């Protein structure tokens, strides 16, 4: 690869922000292209970098949780997004949830503070020929850029549909009907729980099943991602499906009865002032009027004020196993990196992690060093391996999970003990990786 004079990053989401943060260590000129607010997207509301659009939760902080392990690995690698999330977290039990606006504002401020990074507010409609390019355009890649990516990769892009849950105001909740608790008493009592008896659940279920949905374009072949399934799609699988999913009552003791309710809807705090709450697991493509009608049947939400309705949009990702190296470089054109959800990882933290890796390697190339891949015994390394290794089955988006880590040498039957052993091995591997980077 010839000498490169600059780094171009396309996309200012979590992956793009992380890429810029780490690429800046090279001291070369970095151009970060973000199309918002010049060109809007169907899911974003602000022009901040790293805006969270689906949930304010970055999932568990526990090391016995795969995403919790990944976040700890990223902390040790100086992640800007995890540092900002830790600084603006809101109560959410064992999970790391944040104030959306303060989080994005802080990330944006830190990137703006980098002297060698310039943020360009315009849509990038082509892939530059010169320098190092990191494509972190995300799951909402514009049509024009998606067309260029298709030409570049010589392969059809794949996609699935993602859905966003609604957000309501705290003042509109009837607190005489809800109770505060975290499932099984884990962590602080951070969730508001709306209990339902069987009759209430049946009425809600019937209304949900019959509610009118926003139609999809008739040329789209819908591929729904299991980890973000719309509530109405889950309900269509069976009357009790929701009571084993997002409306599962297990571990929630209603103080009025001393028992678990028949079903429960959980609300999660979405800002530090506790003025906004999101309906956990209620991603949806119901029409907005239908959302208001059906979701106000939930006890405590009869007068809910929706400041953001659920929406559904297409997410684009590439066939990474046929295209990428574990360093996230294109095999055929190693000056081009892909990062974030477009690589086929799923989730905020996973996307940021791939942005981090692309940024680290872009910086290393500028400095005349070889690009690196994290060890496969780490969660980050396993994700990079997953998106760069040919799969026996059809490639699908993947969250961080212990199943993609190599099995421990010693067989451990107890699940929590096995996960902790895997986490300890992963962190040792990451620490060694960090030491070799410096």
CSV table of N, CA and C in Angstrom, one decimal, residues 7 18 36 44 48 66 162 216 267 269 301 313 366 368 377 429 433 438:
chain,number,residue,atom,x,y,z
A,7,UNK,N,-7.1,10.5,6.2
A,7,UNK,CA,-8.1,9.4,6.5
A,7,UNK,C,-9.5,10.1,6.3
A,18,UNK,N,-16.1,6.6,17.0
A,18,UNK,CA,-15.0,5.8,17.5
A,18,UNK,C,-13.8,5.8,16.6
A,36,UNK,N,-26.1,14.4,8.1
A,36,UNK,CA,-27.1,15.2,8.9
A,36,UNK,C,-26.4,16.5,9.3
A,44,UNK,N,-33.2,9.5,12.7
A,44,UNK,CA,-32.5,10.4,13.6
A,44,UNK,C,-33.4,11.7,13.8
A,48,UNK,N,-26.4,15.6,16.1
A,48,UNK,CA,-25.2,15.2,16.9
A,48,UNK,C,-24.6,13.9,16.3
A,66,UNK,N,-22.4,-10.9,27.7
A,66,UNK,CA,-21.5,-10.7,26.6
A,66,UNK,C,-21.2,-9.2,26.2
A,162,UNK,N,-35.5,-3.0,10.9
A,162,UNK,CA,-35.3,-2.7,12.3
A,162,UNK,C,-36.4,-1.7,12.7
A,216,UNK,N,-45.2,-1.8,4.1
A,216,UNK,CA,-43.9,-1.8,3.5
A,216,UNK,C,-44.0,-1.7,2.0
A,267,UNK,N,-41.0,0.1,31.6
A,267,UNK,CA,-40.6,1.4,31.1
A,267,UNK,C,-39.2,1.7,31.6
A,269,UNK,N,-36.1,4.6,32.0
A,269,UNK,CA,-35.7,6.0,32.0
A,269,UNK,C,-34.8,6.3,30.9
A,301,UNK,N,-50.8,3.9,31.5
A,301,UNK,CA,-50.5,4.7,30.3
A,301,UNK,C,-51.7,5.2,29.6
A,313,UNK,N,-37.6,0.9,9.9
A,313,UNK,CA,-36.8,1.3,8.7
A,313,UNK,C,-35.8,0.2,8.3
A,366,UNK,N,-1.2,4.7,8.7
A,366,UNK,CA,-0.6,6.0,8.5
A,366,UNK,C,0.8,6.1,9.2
A,368,UNK,N,2.9,3.7,9.4
A,368,UNK,CA,3.8,2.7,8.9
A,368,UNK,C,3.8,1.4,9.6
A,377,UNK,N,-10.0,-14.7,21.5
A,377,UNK,CA,-10.5,-15.0,22.8
A,377,UNK,C,-11.2,-13.8,23.5
A,429,UNK,N,-6.6,-11.4,27.4
A,429,UNK,CA,-6.2,-11.3,26.0
A,429,UNK,C,-6.2,-9.9,25.6
A,433,UNK,N,-3.2,-7.4,24.3
A,433,UNK,CA,-3.4,-6.7,23.0
A,433,UNK,C,-3.1,-5.2,23.2
A,438,UNK,N,0.8,-0.2,22.3
A,438,UNK,CA,1.5,1.0,22.8
A,438,UNK,C,3.0,0.9,22.4
